[in-house]
CSV table of C-alpha atoms and ligand atoms in Angstrom, one decimal:
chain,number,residue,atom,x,y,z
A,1,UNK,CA,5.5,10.3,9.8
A,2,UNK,CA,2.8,12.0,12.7
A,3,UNK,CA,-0.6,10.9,11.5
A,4,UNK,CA,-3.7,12.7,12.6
A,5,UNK,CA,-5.0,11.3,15.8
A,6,UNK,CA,-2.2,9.1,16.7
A,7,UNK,CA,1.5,7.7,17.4
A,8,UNK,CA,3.9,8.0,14.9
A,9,UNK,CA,4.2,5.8,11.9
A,10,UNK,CA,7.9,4.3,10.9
A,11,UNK,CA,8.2,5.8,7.1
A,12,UNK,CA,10.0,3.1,5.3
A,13,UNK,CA,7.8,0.1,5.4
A,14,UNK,CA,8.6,-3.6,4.5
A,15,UNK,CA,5.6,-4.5,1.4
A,16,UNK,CA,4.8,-8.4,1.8
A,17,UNK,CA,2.4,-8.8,-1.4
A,18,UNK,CA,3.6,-11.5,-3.8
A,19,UNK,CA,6.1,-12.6,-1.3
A,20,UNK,CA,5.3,-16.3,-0.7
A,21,UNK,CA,4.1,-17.8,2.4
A,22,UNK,CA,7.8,-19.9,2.5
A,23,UNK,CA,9.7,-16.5,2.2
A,24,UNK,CA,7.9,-13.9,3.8
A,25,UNK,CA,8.7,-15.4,7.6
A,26,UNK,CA,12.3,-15.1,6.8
A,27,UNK,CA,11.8,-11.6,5.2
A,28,UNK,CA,10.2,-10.0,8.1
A,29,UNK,CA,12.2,-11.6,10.7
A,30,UNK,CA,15.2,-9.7,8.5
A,31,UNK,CA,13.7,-6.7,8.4
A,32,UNK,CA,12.7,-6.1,11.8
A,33,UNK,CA,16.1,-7.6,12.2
A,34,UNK,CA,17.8,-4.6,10.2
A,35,UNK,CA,15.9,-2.2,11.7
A,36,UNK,CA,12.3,-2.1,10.1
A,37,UNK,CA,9.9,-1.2,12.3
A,38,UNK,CA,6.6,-1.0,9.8
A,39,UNK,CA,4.9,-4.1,8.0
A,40,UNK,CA,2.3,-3.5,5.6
A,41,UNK,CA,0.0,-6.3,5.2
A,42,UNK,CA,-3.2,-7.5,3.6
A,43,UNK,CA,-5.7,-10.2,3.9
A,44,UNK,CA,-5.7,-10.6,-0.2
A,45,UNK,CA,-1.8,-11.3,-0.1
A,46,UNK,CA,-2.6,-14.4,1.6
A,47,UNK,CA,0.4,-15.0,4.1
A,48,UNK,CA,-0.7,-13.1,7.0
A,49,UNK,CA,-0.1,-16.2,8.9
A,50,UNK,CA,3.6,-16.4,7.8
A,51,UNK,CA,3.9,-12.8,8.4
A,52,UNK,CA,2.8,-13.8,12.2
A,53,UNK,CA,5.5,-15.9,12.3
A,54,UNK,CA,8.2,-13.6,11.7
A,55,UNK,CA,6.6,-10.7,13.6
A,56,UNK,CA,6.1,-13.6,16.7
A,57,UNK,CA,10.2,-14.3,15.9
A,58,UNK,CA,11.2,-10.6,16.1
A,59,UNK,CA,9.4,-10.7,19.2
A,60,UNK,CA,11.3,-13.5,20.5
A,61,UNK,CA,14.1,-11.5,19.5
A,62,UNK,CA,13.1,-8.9,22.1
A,63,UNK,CA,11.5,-6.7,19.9
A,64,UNK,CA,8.4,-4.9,21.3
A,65,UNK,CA,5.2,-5.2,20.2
A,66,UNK,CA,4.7,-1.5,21.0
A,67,UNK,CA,7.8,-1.2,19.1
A,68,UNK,CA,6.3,-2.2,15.4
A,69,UNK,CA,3.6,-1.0,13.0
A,70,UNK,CA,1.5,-3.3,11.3
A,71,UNK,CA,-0.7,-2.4,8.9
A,72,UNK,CA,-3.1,-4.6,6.9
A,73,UNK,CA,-6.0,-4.6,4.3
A,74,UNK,CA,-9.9,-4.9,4.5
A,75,UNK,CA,-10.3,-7.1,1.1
A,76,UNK,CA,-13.2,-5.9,-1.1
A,77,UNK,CA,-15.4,-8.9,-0.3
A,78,UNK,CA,-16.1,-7.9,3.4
A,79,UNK,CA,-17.4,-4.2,2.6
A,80,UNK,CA,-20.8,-4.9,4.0
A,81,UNK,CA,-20.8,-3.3,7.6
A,82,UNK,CA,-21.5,-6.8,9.2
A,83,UNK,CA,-18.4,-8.2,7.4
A,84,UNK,CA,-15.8,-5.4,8.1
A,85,UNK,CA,-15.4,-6.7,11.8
A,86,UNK,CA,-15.0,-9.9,11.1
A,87,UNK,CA,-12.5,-10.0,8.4
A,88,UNK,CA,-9.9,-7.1,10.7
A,89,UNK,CA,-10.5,-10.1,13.5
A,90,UNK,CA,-9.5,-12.6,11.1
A,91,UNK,CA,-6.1,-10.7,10.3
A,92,UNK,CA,-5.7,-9.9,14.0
A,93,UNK,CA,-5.9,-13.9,14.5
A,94,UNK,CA,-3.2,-14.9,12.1
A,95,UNK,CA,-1.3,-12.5,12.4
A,96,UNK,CA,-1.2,-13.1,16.3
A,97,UNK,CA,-1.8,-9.4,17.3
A,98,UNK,CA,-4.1,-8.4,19.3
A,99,UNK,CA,-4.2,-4.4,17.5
A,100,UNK,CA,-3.5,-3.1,14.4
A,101,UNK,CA,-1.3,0.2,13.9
A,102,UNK,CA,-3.8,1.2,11.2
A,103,UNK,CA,-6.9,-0.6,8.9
A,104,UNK,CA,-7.1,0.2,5.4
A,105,UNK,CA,-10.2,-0.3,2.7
A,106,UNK,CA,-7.7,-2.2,0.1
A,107,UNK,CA,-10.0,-0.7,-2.8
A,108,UNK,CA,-13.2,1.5,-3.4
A,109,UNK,CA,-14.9,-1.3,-4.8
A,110,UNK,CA,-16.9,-3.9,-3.0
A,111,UNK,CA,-17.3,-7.3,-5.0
A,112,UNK,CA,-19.3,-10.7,-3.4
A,113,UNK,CA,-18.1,-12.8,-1.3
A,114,UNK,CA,-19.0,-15.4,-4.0
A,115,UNK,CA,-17.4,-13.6,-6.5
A,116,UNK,CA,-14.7,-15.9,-8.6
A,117,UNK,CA,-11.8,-14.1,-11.1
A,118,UNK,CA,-12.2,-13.0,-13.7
A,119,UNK,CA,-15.1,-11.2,-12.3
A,120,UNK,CA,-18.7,-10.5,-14.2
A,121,UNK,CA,-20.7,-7.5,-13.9
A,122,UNK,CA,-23.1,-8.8,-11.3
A,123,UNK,CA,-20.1,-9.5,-9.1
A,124,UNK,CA,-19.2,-6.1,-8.4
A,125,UNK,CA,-21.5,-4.3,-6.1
A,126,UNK,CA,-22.8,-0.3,-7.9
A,127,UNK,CA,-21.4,2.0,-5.4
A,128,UNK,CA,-24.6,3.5,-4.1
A,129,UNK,CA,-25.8,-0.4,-3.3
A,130,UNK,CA,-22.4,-0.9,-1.1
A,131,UNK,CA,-21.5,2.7,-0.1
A,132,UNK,CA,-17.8,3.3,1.2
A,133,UNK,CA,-19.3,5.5,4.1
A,134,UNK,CA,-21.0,2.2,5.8
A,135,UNK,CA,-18.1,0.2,5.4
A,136,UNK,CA,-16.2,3.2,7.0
A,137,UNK,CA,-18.7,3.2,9.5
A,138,UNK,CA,-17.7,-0.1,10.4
A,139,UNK,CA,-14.4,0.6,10.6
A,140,UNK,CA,-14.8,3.4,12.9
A,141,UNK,CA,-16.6,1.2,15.0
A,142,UNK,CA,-13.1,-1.2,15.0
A,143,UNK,CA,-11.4,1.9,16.3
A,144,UNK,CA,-13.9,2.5,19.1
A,145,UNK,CA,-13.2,-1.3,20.0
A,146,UNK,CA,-9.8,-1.0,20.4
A,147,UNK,CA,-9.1,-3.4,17.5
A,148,UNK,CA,-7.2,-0.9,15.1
A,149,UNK,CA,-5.4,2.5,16.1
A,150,UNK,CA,-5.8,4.0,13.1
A,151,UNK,CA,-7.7,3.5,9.6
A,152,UNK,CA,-7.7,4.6,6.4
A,153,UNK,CA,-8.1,3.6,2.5
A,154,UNK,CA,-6.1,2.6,-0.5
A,155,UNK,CA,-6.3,3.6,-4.6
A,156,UNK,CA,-8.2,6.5,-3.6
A,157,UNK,CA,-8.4,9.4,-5.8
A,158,UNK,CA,-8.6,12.5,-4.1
A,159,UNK,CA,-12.3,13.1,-5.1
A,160,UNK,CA,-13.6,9.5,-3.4
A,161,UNK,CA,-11.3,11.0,-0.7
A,162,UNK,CA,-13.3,14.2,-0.3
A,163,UNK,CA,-16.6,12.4,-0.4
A,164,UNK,CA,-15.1,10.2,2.3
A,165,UNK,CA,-14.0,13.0,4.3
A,166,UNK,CA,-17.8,14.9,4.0
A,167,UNK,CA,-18.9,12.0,5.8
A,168,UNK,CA,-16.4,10.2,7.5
A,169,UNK,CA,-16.8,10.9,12.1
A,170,UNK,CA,-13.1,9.9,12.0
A,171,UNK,CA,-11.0,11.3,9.3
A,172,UNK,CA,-8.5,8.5,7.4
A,173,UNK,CA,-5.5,8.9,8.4
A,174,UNK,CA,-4.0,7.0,5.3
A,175,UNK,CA,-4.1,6.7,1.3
A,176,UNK,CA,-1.8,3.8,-0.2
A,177,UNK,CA,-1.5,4.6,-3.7
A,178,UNK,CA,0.8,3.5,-6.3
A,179,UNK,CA,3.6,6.5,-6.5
A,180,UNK,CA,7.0,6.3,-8.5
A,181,UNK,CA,8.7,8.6,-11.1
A,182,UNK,CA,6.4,7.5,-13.8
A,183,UNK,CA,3.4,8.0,-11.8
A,184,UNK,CA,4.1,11.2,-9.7
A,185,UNK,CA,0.5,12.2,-8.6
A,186,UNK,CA,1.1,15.2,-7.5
A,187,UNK,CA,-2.3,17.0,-7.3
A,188,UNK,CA,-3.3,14.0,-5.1
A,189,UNK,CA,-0.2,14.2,-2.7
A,190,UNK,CA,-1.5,18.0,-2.4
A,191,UNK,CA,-4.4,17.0,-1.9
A,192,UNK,CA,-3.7,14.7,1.3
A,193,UNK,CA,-1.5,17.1,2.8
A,194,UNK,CA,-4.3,19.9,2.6
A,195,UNK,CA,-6.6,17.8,4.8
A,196,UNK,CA,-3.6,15.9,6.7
A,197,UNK,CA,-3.9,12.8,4.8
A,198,UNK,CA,-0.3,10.6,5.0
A,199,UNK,CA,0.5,8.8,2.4
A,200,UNK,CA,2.5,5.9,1.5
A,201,UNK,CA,3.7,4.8,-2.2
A,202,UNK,CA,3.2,1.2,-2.9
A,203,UNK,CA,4.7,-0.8,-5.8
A,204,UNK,CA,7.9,1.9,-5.1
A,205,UNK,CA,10.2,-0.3,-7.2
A,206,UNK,CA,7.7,-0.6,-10.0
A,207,UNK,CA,6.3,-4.6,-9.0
A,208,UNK,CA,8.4,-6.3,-11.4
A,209,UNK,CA,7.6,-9.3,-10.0
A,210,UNK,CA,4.0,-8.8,-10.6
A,211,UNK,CA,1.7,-11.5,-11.7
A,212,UNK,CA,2.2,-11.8,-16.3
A,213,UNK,CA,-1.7,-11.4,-16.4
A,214,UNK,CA,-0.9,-7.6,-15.0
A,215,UNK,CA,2.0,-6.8,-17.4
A,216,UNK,CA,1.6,-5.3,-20.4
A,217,UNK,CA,3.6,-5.9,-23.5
A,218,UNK,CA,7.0,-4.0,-23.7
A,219,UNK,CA,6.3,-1.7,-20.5
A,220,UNK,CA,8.8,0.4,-19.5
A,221,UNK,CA,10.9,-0.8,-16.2
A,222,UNK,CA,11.8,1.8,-13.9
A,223,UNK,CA,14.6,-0.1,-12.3
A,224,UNK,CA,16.5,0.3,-15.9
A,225,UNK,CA,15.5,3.6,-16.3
A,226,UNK,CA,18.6,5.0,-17.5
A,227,UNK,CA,18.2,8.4,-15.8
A,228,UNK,CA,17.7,6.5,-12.1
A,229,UNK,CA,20.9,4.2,-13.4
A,230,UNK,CA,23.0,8.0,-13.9
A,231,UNK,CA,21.4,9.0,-10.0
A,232,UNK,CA,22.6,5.7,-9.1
A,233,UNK,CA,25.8,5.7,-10.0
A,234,UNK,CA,26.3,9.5,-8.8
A,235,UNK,CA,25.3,8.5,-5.1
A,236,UNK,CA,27.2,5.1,-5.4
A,237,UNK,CA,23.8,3.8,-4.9
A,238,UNK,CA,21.2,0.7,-6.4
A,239,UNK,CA,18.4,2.3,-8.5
A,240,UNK,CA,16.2,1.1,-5.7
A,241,UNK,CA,17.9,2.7,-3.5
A,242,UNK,CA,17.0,6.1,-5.5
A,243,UNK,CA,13.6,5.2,-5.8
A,244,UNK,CA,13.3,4.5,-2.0
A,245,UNK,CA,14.8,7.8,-1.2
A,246,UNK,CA,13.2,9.9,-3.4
A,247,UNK,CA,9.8,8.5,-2.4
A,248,UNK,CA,11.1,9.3,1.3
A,249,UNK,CA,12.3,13.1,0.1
A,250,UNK,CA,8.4,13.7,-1.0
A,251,UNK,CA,7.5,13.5,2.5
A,252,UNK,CA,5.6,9.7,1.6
A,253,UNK,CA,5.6,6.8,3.7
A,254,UNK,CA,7.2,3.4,1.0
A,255,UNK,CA,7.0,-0.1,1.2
A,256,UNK,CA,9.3,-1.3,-0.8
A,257,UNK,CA,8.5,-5.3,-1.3
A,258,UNK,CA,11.7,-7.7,-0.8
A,259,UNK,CA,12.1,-11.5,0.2
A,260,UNK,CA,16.0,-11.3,0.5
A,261,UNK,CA,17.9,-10.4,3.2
A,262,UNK,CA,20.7,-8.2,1.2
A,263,UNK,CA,18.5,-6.6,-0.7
A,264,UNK,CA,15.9,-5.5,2.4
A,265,UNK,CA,18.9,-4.3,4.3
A,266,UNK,CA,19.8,-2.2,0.7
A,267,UNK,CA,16.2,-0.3,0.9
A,268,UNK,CA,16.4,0.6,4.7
A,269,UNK,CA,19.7,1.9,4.1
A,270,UNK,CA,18.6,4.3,1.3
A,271,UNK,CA,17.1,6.3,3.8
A,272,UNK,CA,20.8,7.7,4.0
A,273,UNK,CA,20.7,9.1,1.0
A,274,UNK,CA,20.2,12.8,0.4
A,275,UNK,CA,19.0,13.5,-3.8
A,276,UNK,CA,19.7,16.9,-4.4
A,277,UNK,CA,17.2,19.7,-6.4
A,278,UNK,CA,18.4,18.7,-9.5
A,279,UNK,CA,18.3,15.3,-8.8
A,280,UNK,CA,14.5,15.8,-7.6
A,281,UNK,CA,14.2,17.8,-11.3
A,282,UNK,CA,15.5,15.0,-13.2
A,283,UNK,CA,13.3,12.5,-11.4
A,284,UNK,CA,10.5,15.0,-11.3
A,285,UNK,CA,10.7,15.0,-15.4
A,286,UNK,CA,10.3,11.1,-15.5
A,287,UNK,CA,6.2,11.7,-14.7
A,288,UNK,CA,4.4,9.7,-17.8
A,289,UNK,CA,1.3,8.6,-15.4
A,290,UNK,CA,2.0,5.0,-16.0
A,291,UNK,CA,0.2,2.7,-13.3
A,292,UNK,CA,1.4,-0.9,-13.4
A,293,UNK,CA,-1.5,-1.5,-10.9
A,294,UNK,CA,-4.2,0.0,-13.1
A,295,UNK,CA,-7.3,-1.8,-11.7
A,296,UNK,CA,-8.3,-3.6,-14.6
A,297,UNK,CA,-10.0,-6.7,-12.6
A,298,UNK,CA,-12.9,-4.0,-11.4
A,299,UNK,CA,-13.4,-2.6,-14.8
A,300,UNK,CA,-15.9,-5.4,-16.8
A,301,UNK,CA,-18.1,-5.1,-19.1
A,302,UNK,CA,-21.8,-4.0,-18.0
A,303,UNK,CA,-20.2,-3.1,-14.8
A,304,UNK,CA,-20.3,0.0,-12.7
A,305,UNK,CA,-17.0,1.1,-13.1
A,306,UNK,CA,-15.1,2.5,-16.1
A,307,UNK,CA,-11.2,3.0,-15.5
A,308,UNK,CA,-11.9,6.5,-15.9
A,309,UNK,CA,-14.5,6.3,-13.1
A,310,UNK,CA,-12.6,4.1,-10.6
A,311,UNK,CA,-9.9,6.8,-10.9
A,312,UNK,CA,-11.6,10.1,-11.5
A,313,UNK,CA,-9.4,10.9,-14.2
B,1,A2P,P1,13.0,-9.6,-4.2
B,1,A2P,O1,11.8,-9.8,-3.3
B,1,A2P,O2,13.6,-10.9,-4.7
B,1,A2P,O3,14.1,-8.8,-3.6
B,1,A2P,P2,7.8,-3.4,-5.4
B,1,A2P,O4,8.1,-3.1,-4.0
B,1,A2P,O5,7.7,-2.2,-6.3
B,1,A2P,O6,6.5,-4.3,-5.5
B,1,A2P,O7,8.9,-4.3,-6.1
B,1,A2P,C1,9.2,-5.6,-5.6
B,1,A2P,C2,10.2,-6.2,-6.6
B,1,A2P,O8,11.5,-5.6,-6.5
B,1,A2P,C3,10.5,-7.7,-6.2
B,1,A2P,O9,10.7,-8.4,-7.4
B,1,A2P,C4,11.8,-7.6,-5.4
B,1,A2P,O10,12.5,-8.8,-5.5
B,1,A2P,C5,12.5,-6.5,-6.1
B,1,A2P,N1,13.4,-5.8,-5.3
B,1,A2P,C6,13.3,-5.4,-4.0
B,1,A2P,N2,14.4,-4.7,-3.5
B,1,A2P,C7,15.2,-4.6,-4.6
B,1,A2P,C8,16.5,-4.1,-4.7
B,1,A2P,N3,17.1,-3.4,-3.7
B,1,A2P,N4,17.1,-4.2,-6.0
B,1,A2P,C9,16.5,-4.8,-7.0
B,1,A2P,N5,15.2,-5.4,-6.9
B,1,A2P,C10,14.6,-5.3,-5.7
């Protein structure tokens, strides 16, 4: 994938959230191993230093660091401009890089530093008293300093996107949104392409292994979808496989999330697979706007966002 203003990015990613810091080593050692050449990190996921490990392995290996995009996450606690620095120096430091491939603001939402979960209205900052354009501001300013190639933002919409672009001296090159057949965003993926936005689709597989306070009751799972089990047994294929591919065949950037060897060398071999048009149809029709990720820890009462505000729909 060619991003705006820079070197190319390795589509097919290796997604490290809720892999533990005893697993994750292993898993990107494996997947650099197999192939990958694109980590997607974040200081929230809490293993960075594990990650570092694995990349420092691959490297060992013979791998170059020139070789490898790395992308990781500006939490929502360090949005104050004197913060944003700091907090892409302390990724750089455990994950024993001296640059980032590319930067992303993890959420539109700024929170204190103080701030314990569940979170209280007074925790979360209004967006006018912690504006996204100077905590963008102070991201620039890593770009200029040769920290970070590249940066962008994360959960989005395409109207915090606009606003961001009105203002923004360098464009984001990024969005990391949740994107699977049961939440398709299409307008937004039209959106990014019509001001040469990339985008990559997080929780591809649909994050069963989320944490149960983020599941609801009786939610449908996309890897049992029985219309992805039919695709999968057409192409001789896993259902994650299908999902991988057809996130690949929309022209995204995924990050499928694994800790096991057979299954990470599974999802970077589904870039082999070619879904035809009526495959795309039958996947297409599987749109029902579900989000497993839906934001609910910013949304509290007497707060300043509403889900229908923190999404713009
Ligand atoms: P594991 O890490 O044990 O492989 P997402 O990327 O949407 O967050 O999904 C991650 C979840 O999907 C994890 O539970 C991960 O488990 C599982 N997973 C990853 N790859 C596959 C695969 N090829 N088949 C089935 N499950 C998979």
């Amino acid at each position: 994938m060619q991003l705006i203003n820079g070197k190319p990015m390795p589509t097919l990613g290796l997604g490290t959230w809720k892999s533990r810091p005893g697993e994750v080593r292993f898993a990107v050692r494996e997947a650099i191993r197999a192939g990958c050449r694109h980590i997607d990190c974040a200081t929230i996921y809490g293993n960075e230093v594990e990650v570092g490990q694995g990349l420092a392995d691959a490297m060992a290996d013979g791998v170059g660091r020139d070789e490898l995009w790395i992308t990781s996450k500006l939490w929502n606690d360090a949005h104050a401009p004197a913060d944003v620095r700091p907090a892409l120096e302390a990724s750089l430091s455990k994950l024993g890089l001296e640059q980032l491939d590319l930067y992303l603001m993890h959420w539109p939402v700024a929170i204190r530093g103080n701030a314990s979960f569940p979170l209280r209205a007074h925790d979360i900052f209004a967006p006018g008293a912690m504006p996204v354009a100077t905590t963008w501001q102070a991201m620039e300013a890593c770009v200029d300093a040769g920290l970070v190639r590249h940066v962008g933002v994360s959960n989005f919409s395409a109207r915090k996107l606009q606003q961001l672009l009105d203002v923004a001296r360098i464009a984001p090159a990024m969005n990391q949104v949740e994107l699977h057949p049961y939440l398709q965003q299409d307008a937004l993926l039209r959106f990014c392409a019509t001001h040469g936005v990339g985008v990559t689709a997080y929780s591809p597989l649909g994050s069963g292994d989320r944490p149960k306070g983020m599941k609801t009751a009786g939610e449908p799972v996309l890897l049992q979808d029985p219309v992805i089990l039919a695709l999968a047994d057409k192409h001789g294929a896993s259902a994650a496989q299908i999902l991988i591919a057809w996130a690949l065949q929309r022209g995204t950037s995924v990050i499928p999330k694994s800790v096991n060897a057979g299954r990470i060398a599974q999802n970077l071999a589904a870039a082999k697979i070619v879904l035809d048009a009526d495959d795309m149809r039958q996947l297409a029709a599987l749109d029902c706007h579900r989000r497993y990720l839906d934001g609910a820890d910013w949304v509290v009462d007497g707060g300043p966002f509403t889900q229908a505000s923190l999404w713009d729909e």
